[in-house]
Amino acid sequence: MDVVTTIAEVRSATAAARAGGATVGFVLTMGYLHEGHVSLMAAARAECDLVAASIFVNPLQFGAGEDLDAYPRDLPRDLALAEAAGVDLVFAPSVEEMYPRPILTTVAVDDVTARFEGATRPTHFAGVATVVAKLFSIMGPGRTYFGEKDWQQVCVVRRMAADLSFPVEVVACPTRREPDGLARSSRNVYLSAEERAAAPVLHRALRHGAARIEAGERDPAAVEAAMAEVVATEPLVLLDYAAAVEADTLVSPARLEGEVRLLVAARVGTPRLLDNVGVTVPA
Ligand code: PAF
């Protein structure tokens, strides 16, 4: 596995692979890899000739007072995990390499960013869309792999790639879970033992919402209230939102139909956790 830190080096490695006819598969990460990232790398390995991954904690997507400085980092461990997952090329740039001077050009994706995480973290998705667009432009992937756990991010990246005509297929891979249902996330390390025990209530709430839809409920407000009731059974968990929305646009429909996404976000002690599931509502 090659590890490079400059844009020039990684560009020349991916350009050479493309010139030789290879499909470049790309997994973007902020490091502190867990099973979720490894599953994205494995999916890329199964489908692409050259598997590239980036490890970069992107300051643009953290708001003032968020956990940028405290964000967990462990590059040697990340490199060992990436190599074991079959990654060929890791791009691990410094902040100075990515942003040598204050960035004046950013990518803003409207509408789909206005709700949910975008409402709580107003600058977050512009930071994500900007670094993802920059990394697509540097790496030139044919396929890129994102975790469904950050469903709104998947919607934002898909829309940005389509609107800006990046020739890349955005593949969404299933959320990896702990045996008790908690979605794997780098931020789970912040949970105390008590908070960790309470956190699976998010997944229980989603399962309950999905079961209500499967039992015939088509009113989004009723499904949302049912999910909120489950979250309220855990005193350590403070619900931010529980929503039943159209999967692609994240718009709240008058009646649930087609591809629906159930989303929850809650503070579990200090950490804020997200989770979601998809439900297909038969016509
Ligand atoms: O999901 C993440 O870890 C980040 O938002 C991403 C896509 C690597 C961009 O920094």
mmCIF file of C-alpha atoms and ligand atoms in Angstrom:
data_model
loop_
_atom_site.group_PDB
_atom_site.id
_atom_site.type_symbol
_atom_site.label_atom_id
_atom_site.label_comp_id
_atom_site.label_asym_id
_atom_site.label_seq_id
_atom_site.Cartn_x
_atom_site.Cartn_y
_atom_site.Cartn_z
ATOM 1 C CA MET A 1 0.000 0.000 0.000
ATOM 2 C CA ASP A 2 1.345 3.421 -0.953
ATOM 3 C CA VAL A 3 0.861 6.304 1.438
ATOM 4 C CA VAL A 4 1.217 9.788 -0.016
ATOM 5 C CA THR A 5 0.729 13.207 1.481
ATOM 6 C CA THR A 6 0.831 15.612 -1.468
ATOM 7 C CA ILE A 7 -1.819 16.388 -4.076
ATOM 8 C CA ALA A 8 0.781 16.118 -6.871
ATOM 9 C CA GLU A 9 1.799 12.568 -5.843
ATOM 10 C CA VAL A 10 -1.717 11.224 -5.430
ATOM 11 C CA ARG A 11 -2.919 12.863 -8.633
ATOM 12 C CA SER A 12 -0.135 11.260 -10.626
ATOM 13 C CA ALA A 13 -0.812 7.815 -9.053
ATOM 14 C CA THR A 14 -4.563 7.879 -9.826
ATOM 15 C CA ALA A 15 -4.010 9.407 -13.304
ATOM 16 C CA ALA A 16 -1.539 6.607 -14.152
ATOM 17 C CA ALA A 17 -4.065 3.990 -12.990
ATOM 18 C CA ARG A 18 -6.859 5.534 -15.103
ATOM 19 C CA ALA A 19 -4.541 5.782 -18.126
ATOM 20 C CA GLY A 20 -3.913 2.028 -17.777
ATOM 21 C CA GLY A 21 -7.688 1.427 -17.888
ATOM 22 C CA ALA A 22 -8.156 0.866 -14.140
ATOM 23 C CA THR A 23 -11.363 1.855 -12.336
ATOM 24 C CA VAL A 24 -10.478 3.970 -9.322
ATOM 25 C CA GLY A 25 -12.626 3.267 -6.245
ATOM 26 C CA PHE A 26 -12.412 5.941 -3.550
ATOM 27 C CA VAL A 27 -13.327 5.908 0.152
ATOM 28 C CA LEU A 28 -13.158 9.275 1.933
ATOM 29 C CA THR A 29 -12.557 9.203 5.681
ATOM 30 C CA MET A 30 -11.552 11.432 8.554
ATOM 31 C CA GLY A 31 -9.566 8.537 10.019
ATOM 32 C CA TYR A 32 -10.015 6.690 13.309
ATOM 33 C CA LEU A 33 -11.296 3.882 11.153
ATOM 34 C CA HIS A 34 -13.866 1.385 12.374
ATOM 35 C CA GLU A 35 -15.706 -1.539 10.857
ATOM 36 C CA GLY A 36 -17.994 0.825 8.927
ATOM 37 C CA HIS A 37 -15.033 2.323 7.018
ATOM 38 C CA VAL A 38 -13.511 -1.109 6.514
ATOM 39 C CA SER A 39 -16.771 -2.324 4.940
ATOM 40 C CA LEU A 40 -16.642 0.603 2.461
ATOM 41 C CA MET A 41 -13.054 -0.330 1.590
ATOM 42 C CA ALA A 42 -14.062 -3.976 1.144
ATOM 43 C CA ALA A 43 -16.916 -2.941 -1.186
ATOM 44 C CA ALA A 44 -14.472 -0.838 -3.228
ATOM 45 C CA ARG A 45 -11.977 -3.729 -3.280
ATOM 46 C CA ALA A 46 -14.647 -6.077 -4.662
ATOM 47 C CA GLU A 47 -15.654 -3.709 -7.479
ATOM 48 C CA CYS A 48 -12.626 -1.595 -8.487
ATOM 49 C CA ASP A 49 -9.092 -2.123 -9.819
ATOM 50 C CA LEU A 50 -7.377 0.541 -7.733
ATOM 51 C CA VAL A 51 -8.715 1.251 -4.232
ATOM 52 C CA ALA A 52 -7.791 4.641 -2.852
ATOM 53 C CA ALA A 53 -8.709 6.090 0.545
ATOM 54 C CA SER A 54 -8.222 9.521 2.046
ATOM 55 C CA ILE A 55 -7.581 10.228 5.709
ATOM 56 C CA PHE A 56 -8.144 13.906 6.424
ATOM 57 C CA VAL A 57 -9.882 15.609 9.341
ATOM 58 C CA ASN A 58 -11.459 18.439 7.381
ATOM 59 C CA PRO A 59 -11.555 21.648 9.448
ATOM 60 C CA LEU A 60 -14.071 23.265 7.072
ATOM 61 C CA GLN A 61 -16.880 20.993 8.220
ATOM 62 C CA PHE A 62 -16.510 21.704 11.956
ATOM 63 C CA GLY A 63 -18.334 24.708 13.396
ATOM 64 C CA ALA A 64 -16.950 26.955 16.158
ATOM 65 C CA GLY A 65 -16.990 25.053 19.453
ATOM 66 C CA GLU A 66 -17.305 21.641 17.773
ATOM 67 C CA ASP A 67 -14.889 18.742 18.371
ATOM 68 C CA LEU A 68 -12.220 19.497 15.699
ATOM 69 C CA ASP A 69 -9.272 19.498 18.134
ATOM 70 C CA ALA A 70 -10.611 16.578 20.160
ATOM 71 C CA TYR A 71 -11.558 14.528 17.064
ATOM 72 C CA PRO A 72 -9.913 11.108 17.594
ATOM 73 C CA ARG A 73 -6.841 10.428 15.442
ATOM 74 C CA ASP A 74 -4.559 7.363 15.105
ATOM 75 C CA LEU A 75 -2.780 7.280 11.739
ATOM 76 C CA PRO A 76 -0.593 4.156 12.295
ATOM 77 C CA ARG A 77 -3.644 2.102 13.293
ATOM 78 C CA ASP A 78 -5.666 3.541 10.377
ATOM 79 C CA LEU A 79 -2.933 2.591 7.898
ATOM 80 C CA ALA A 80 -2.784 -0.979 9.246
ATOM 81 C CA LEU A 81 -6.588 -1.328 8.948
ATOM 82 C CA ALA A 82 -6.634 0.161 5.440
ATOM 83 C CA GLU A 83 -3.874 -2.168 4.289
ATOM 84 C CA ALA A 84 -5.663 -5.196 5.754
ATOM 85 C CA ALA A 85 -8.852 -4.105 3.912
ATOM 86 C CA GLY A 86 -6.978 -4.204 0.592
ATOM 87 C CA VAL A 87 -6.490 -0.471 0.013
ATOM 88 C CA ASP A 88 -3.766 0.250 -2.581
ATOM 89 C CA LEU A 89 -3.256 3.960 -2.057
ATOM 90 C CA VAL A 90 -3.808 6.233 0.956
ATOM 91 C CA PHE A 91 -3.871 9.999 0.638
ATOM 92 C CA ALA A 92 -3.196 11.541 4.062
ATOM 93 C CA PRO A 93 -2.564 15.249 3.464
ATOM 94 C CA SER A 94 -1.899 17.950 6.042
ATOM 95 C CA VAL A 95 -4.302 20.868 6.451
ATOM 96 C CA GLU A 96 -1.637 23.097 4.812
ATOM 97 C CA GLU A 97 -1.500 20.797 1.774
ATOM 98 C CA MET A 98 -5.281 20.892 1.317
ATOM 99 C CA TYR A 99 -5.799 24.545 2.253
ATOM 100 C CA PRO A 100 -2.485 26.402 1.734
ATOM 101 C CA ARG A 101 -4.326 29.722 2.072
ATOM 102 C CA PRO A 102 -7.772 30.682 3.310
ATOM 103 C CA ILE A 103 -10.269 29.094 0.946
ATOM 104 C CA LEU A 104 -12.401 31.597 -0.988
ATOM 105 C CA THR A 105 -14.290 29.046 -3.081
ATOM 106 C CA THR A 106 -16.818 26.783 -1.419
ATOM 107 C CA VAL A 107 -19.552 24.456 -2.635
ATOM 108 C CA ALA A 108 -23.021 25.125 -1.218
ATOM 109 C CA VAL A 109 -25.763 22.567 -1.822
ATOM 110 C CA ASP A 110 -29.155 24.147 -1.148
ATOM 111 C CA ASP A 111 -32.398 22.691 0.137
ATOM 112 C CA VAL A 112 -31.312 19.161 1.068
ATOM 113 C CA THR A 113 -28.877 20.762 3.538
ATOM 114 C CA ALA A 114 -31.464 23.095 5.081
ATOM 115 C CA ARG A 115 -33.011 20.550 7.443
ATOM 116 C CA PHE A 116 -31.888 18.128 10.155
ATOM 117 C CA GLU A 117 -28.069 18.218 10.508
ATOM 118 C CA GLY A 118 -27.942 21.399 8.419
ATOM 119 C CA ALA A 119 -30.321 23.145 10.829
ATOM 120 C CA THR A 120 -28.168 22.222 13.843
ATOM 121 C CA ARG A 121 -24.806 22.723 12.102
ATOM 122 C CA PRO A 122 -25.349 25.545 9.565
ATOM 123 C CA THR A 123 -21.844 25.497 8.002
ATOM 124 C CA HIS A 124 -21.282 21.729 8.134
ATOM 125 C CA PHE A 125 -22.515 20.601 4.714
ATOM 126 C CA ALA A 126 -20.772 23.403 2.809
ATOM 127 C CA GLY A 127 -17.561 22.148 4.457
ATOM 128 C CA VAL A 128 -18.344 18.567 3.501
ATOM 129 C CA ALA A 129 -19.397 19.389 -0.080
ATOM 130 C CA THR A 130 -16.295 21.546 -0.574
ATOM 131 C CA VAL A 131 -13.793 18.913 0.605
ATOM 132 C CA VAL A 132 -15.604 16.106 -1.244
ATOM 133 C CA ALA A 133 -15.622 18.137 -4.494
ATOM 134 C CA LYS A 134 -11.929 18.952 -3.990
ATOM 135 C CA LEU A 135 -11.045 15.308 -3.312
ATOM 136 C CA PHE A 136 -13.091 14.106 -6.326
ATOM 137 C CA SER A 137 -11.209 16.623 -8.459
ATOM 138 C CA ILE A 138 -7.829 15.422 -7.079
ATOM 139 C CA MET A 139 -8.516 11.668 -7.192
ATOM 140 C CA GLY A 140 -10.778 11.300 -10.245
ATOM 141 C CA PRO A 141 -12.646 8.226 -8.935
ATOM 142 C CA GLY A 142 -15.080 6.220 -11.081
ATOM 143 C CA ARG A 143 -16.845 4.942 -7.974
ATOM 144 C CA THR A 144 -16.958 6.298 -4.444
ATOM 145 C CA TYR A 145 -18.304 4.630 -1.316
ATOM 146 C CA PHE A 146 -20.208 6.346 1.503
ATOM 147 C CA GLY A 147 -21.844 4.884 4.603
ATOM 148 C CA GLU A 148 -25.629 5.068 4.865
ATOM 149 C CA LYS A 149 -25.193 6.006 8.522
ATOM 150 C CA ASP A 150 -24.765 9.634 7.479
ATOM 151 C CA TRP A 151 -27.774 9.495 5.166
ATOM 152 C CA GLN A 152 -28.112 13.258 4.728
ATOM 153 C CA GLN A 153 -24.429 13.376 3.715
ATOM 154 C CA VAL A 154 -25.107 10.687 1.073
ATOM 155 C CA CYS A 155 -27.975 12.821 -0.312
ATOM 156 C CA VAL A 156 -25.802 15.962 -0.327
ATOM 157 C CA VAL A 157 -22.852 14.232 -2.041
ATOM 158 C CA ARG A 158 -25.102 12.592 -4.659
ATOM 159 C CA ARG A 159 -26.767 15.894 -5.460
ATOM 160 C CA MET A 160 -23.459 17.803 -5.574
ATOM 161 C CA ALA A 161 -21.848 15.167 -7.849
ATOM 162 C CA ALA A 162 -24.860 15.236 -10.199
ATOM 163 C CA ASP A 163 -25.207 19.035 -10.233
ATOM 164 C CA LEU A 164 -21.463 19.547 -10.925
ATOM 165 C CA SER A 165 -21.267 16.590 -13.382
ATOM 166 C CA PHE A 166 -18.531 14.670 -11.568
ATOM 167 C CA PRO A 167 -18.204 11.401 -13.532
ATOM 168 C CA VAL A 168 -18.474 9.291 -10.405
ATOM 169 C CA GLU A 169 -20.997 6.784 -9.109
ATOM 170 C CA VAL A 170 -21.821 7.384 -5.438
ATOM 171 C CA VAL A 171 -22.417 3.995 -3.810
ATOM 172 C CA ALA A 172 -24.211 3.955 -0.424
ATOM 173 C CA CYS A 173 -23.241 0.993 1.800
ATOM 174 C CA PRO A 174 -25.277 -0.363 4.742
ATOM 175 C CA THR A 175 -24.653 0.899 8.279
ATOM 176 C CA ARG A 176 -22.478 -1.392 10.395
ATOM 177 C CA ARG A 177 -23.905 -2.010 13.845
ATOM 178 C CA GLU A 178 -22.809 -3.303 17.235
ATOM 179 C CA PRO A 179 -24.626 -6.491 18.323
ATOM 180 C CA ASP A 180 -27.119 -4.339 20.324
ATOM 181 C CA GLY A 181 -27.961 -2.245 17.252
ATOM 182 C CA LEU A 182 -25.850 0.873 17.945
ATOM 183 C CA ALA A 183 -24.530 2.250 14.654
ATOM 184 C CA ARG A 184 -20.734 2.199 14.527
ATOM 185 C CA SER A 185 -19.255 5.685 14.602
ATOM 186 C CA SER A 186 -15.882 7.213 15.445
ATOM 187 C CA ARG A 187 -17.752 9.380 17.975
ATOM 188 C CA ASN A 188 -18.934 6.349 20.013
ATOM 189 C CA VAL A 189 -15.587 6.516 21.863
ATOM 190 C CA TYR A 190 -16.905 9.635 23.625
ATOM 191 C CA LEU A 191 -19.736 7.667 25.335
ATOM 192 C CA SER A 192 -19.428 6.834 29.051
ATOM 193 C CA ALA A 193 -20.429 3.291 30.066
ATOM 194 C CA GLU A 194 -23.922 4.503 31.093
ATOM 195 C CA GLU A 195 -24.398 6.498 27.878
ATOM 196 C CA ARG A 196 -23.181 3.557 25.812
ATOM 197 C CA ALA A 197 -25.842 1.365 27.472
ATOM 198 C CA ALA A 198 -28.551 3.945 26.663
ATOM 199 C CA ALA A 199 -27.480 4.674 23.061
ATOM 200 C CA PRO A 200 -29.092 1.649 21.306
ATOM 201 C CA VAL A 201 -32.489 3.264 21.974
ATOM 202 C CA LEU A 202 -31.954 5.190 18.717
ATOM 203 C CA HIS A 203 -31.986 1.999 16.687
ATOM 204 C CA ARG A 204 -34.919 0.621 18.696
ATOM 205 C CA ALA A 205 -36.870 3.787 17.852
ATOM 206 C CA LEU A 206 -36.100 3.392 14.139
ATOM 207 C CA ARG A 207 -37.140 -0.260 14.189
ATOM 208 C CA HIS A 208 -40.363 0.713 15.924
ATOM 209 C CA GLY A 209 -41.049 3.408 13.290
ATOM 210 C CA ALA A 210 -40.370 0.920 10.487
ATOM 211 C CA ALA A 211 -42.693 -1.623 12.131
ATOM 212 C CA ARG A 212 -45.479 0.991 12.317
ATOM 213 C CA ILE A 213 -45.110 1.651 8.572
ATOM 214 C CA GLU A 214 -45.032 -2.075 7.830
ATOM 215 C CA ALA A 215 -48.256 -2.395 9.860
ATOM 216 C CA GLY A 216 -49.928 0.148 7.536
ATOM 217 C CA GLU A 217 -49.261 3.581 9.086
ATOM 218 C CA ARG A 218 -48.841 6.195 6.326
ATOM 219 C CA ASP A 219 -48.962 9.430 8.346
ATOM 220 C CA PRO A 220 -45.371 10.719 8.845
ATOM 221 C CA ALA A 221 -46.348 12.613 12.009
ATOM 222 C CA ALA A 222 -47.700 9.433 13.627
ATOM 223 C CA VAL A 223 -44.500 7.522 12.806
ATOM 224 C CA GLU A 224 -42.373 10.407 14.107
ATOM 225 C CA ALA A 225 -44.344 10.548 17.370
ATOM 226 C CA ALA A 226 -44.012 6.769 17.794
ATOM 227 C CA MET A 227 -40.213 6.973 17.378
ATOM 228 C CA ALA A 228 -39.981 9.922 19.787
ATOM 229 C CA GLU A 229 -41.919 7.943 22.413
ATOM 230 C CA VAL A 230 -39.363 5.129 22.271
ATOM 231 C CA VAL A 231 -36.428 7.566 22.620
ATOM 232 C CA ALA A 232 -38.183 9.186 25.620
ATOM 233 C CA THR A 233 -37.914 5.891 27.530
ATOM 234 C CA GLU A 234 -34.156 6.579 28.020
ATOM 235 C CA PRO A 235 -33.651 9.506 30.416
ATOM 236 C CA LEU A 236 -29.995 9.948 29.330
ATOM 237 C CA VAL A 237 -31.012 10.507 25.714
ATOM 238 C CA LEU A 238 -32.225 13.934 24.587
ATOM 239 C CA LEU A 239 -33.975 13.734 21.211
ATOM 240 C CA ASP A 240 -33.106 16.338 18.612
ATOM 241 C CA TYR A 241 -35.332 15.022 15.799
ATOM 242 C CA ALA A 242 -37.190 11.898 14.718
ATOM 243 C CA ALA A 243 -38.380 12.194 11.133
ATOM 244 C CA ALA A 244 -40.016 10.170 8.371
ATOM 245 C CA VAL A 245 -39.079 11.712 4.997
ATOM 246 C CA GLU A 246 -38.683 11.042 1.283
ATOM 247 C CA ALA A 247 -35.377 9.193 0.967
ATOM 248 C CA ASP A 248 -33.714 11.338 -1.745
ATOM 249 C CA THR A 249 -34.953 14.839 -0.978
ATOM 250 C CA LEU A 250 -35.471 14.558 2.805
ATOM 251 C CA VAL A 251 -38.765 16.388 2.304
ATOM 252 C CA SER A 252 -41.613 15.507 4.672
ATOM 253 C CA PRO A 253 -44.433 14.093 2.499
ATOM 254 C CA ALA A 254 -48.165 14.432 3.193
ATOM 255 C CA ARG A 255 -48.365 10.638 3.115
ATOM 256 C CA LEU A 256 -45.605 8.022 3.231
ATOM 257 C CA GLU A 257 -45.008 6.261 -0.078
ATOM 258 C CA GLY A 258 -42.140 4.862 -2.152
ATOM 259 C CA GLU A 259 -38.635 5.078 -0.651
ATOM 260 C CA VAL A 260 -38.861 6.494 2.869
ATOM 261 C CA ARG A 261 -36.021 7.237 5.280
ATOM 262 C CA LEU A 262 -36.497 7.312 9.030
ATOM 263 C CA LEU A 263 -33.950 9.588 10.718
ATOM 264 C CA VAL A 264 -33.108 10.189 14.360
ATOM 265 C CA ALA A 265 -30.551 12.390 16.081
ATOM 266 C CA ALA A 266 -30.095 12.760 19.819
ATOM 267 C CA ARG A 267 -27.651 13.885 22.426
ATOM 268 C CA VAL A 268 -26.520 10.952 24.550
ATOM 269 C CA GLY A 269 -24.772 12.817 27.347
ATOM 270 C CA THR A 270 -22.368 15.123 25.486
ATOM 271 C CA PRO A 271 -22.000 13.205 22.186
ATOM 272 C CA ARG A 272 -24.662 13.727 19.534
ATOM 273 C CA LEU A 273 -25.507 10.506 17.685
ATOM 274 C CA LEU A 274 -27.316 9.967 14.381
ATOM 275 C CA ASP A 275 -28.978 6.935 12.907
ATOM 276 C CA ASN A 276 -31.432 6.077 10.132
ATOM 277 C CA VAL A 277 -33.079 3.203 8.290
ATOM 278 C CA GLY A 278 -34.751 2.901 4.898
ATOM 279 C CA VAL A 279 -38.278 1.569 4.396
ATOM 280 C CA THR A 280 -39.887 0.817 1.042
ATOM 281 C CA VAL A 281 -43.616 1.521 1.181
ATOM 282 C CA PRO A 282 -45.476 -0.664 -1.298
ATOM 283 C CA ALA A 283 -47.735 1.211 -3.770
HETATM 284 O O1 PAF B 1 -18.083 11.220 6.626
HETATM 285 C C1 PAF B 1 -16.961 11.731 6.852
HETATM 286 O O2 PAF B 1 -16.127 11.150 7.540
HETATM 287 C C2 PAF B 1 -16.634 13.093 6.259
HETATM 288 O O3 PAF B 1 -17.749 13.935 6.254
HETATM 289 C C3 PAF B 1 -16.001 13.003 4.857
HETATM 290 C C4 PAF B 1 -16.981 12.464 3.839
HETATM 291 C C5 PAF B 1 -14.753 12.138 4.910
HETATM 292 C C6 PAF B 1 -15.595 14.415 4.391
HETATM 293 O O4 PAF B 1 -14.656 14.980 5.239
#
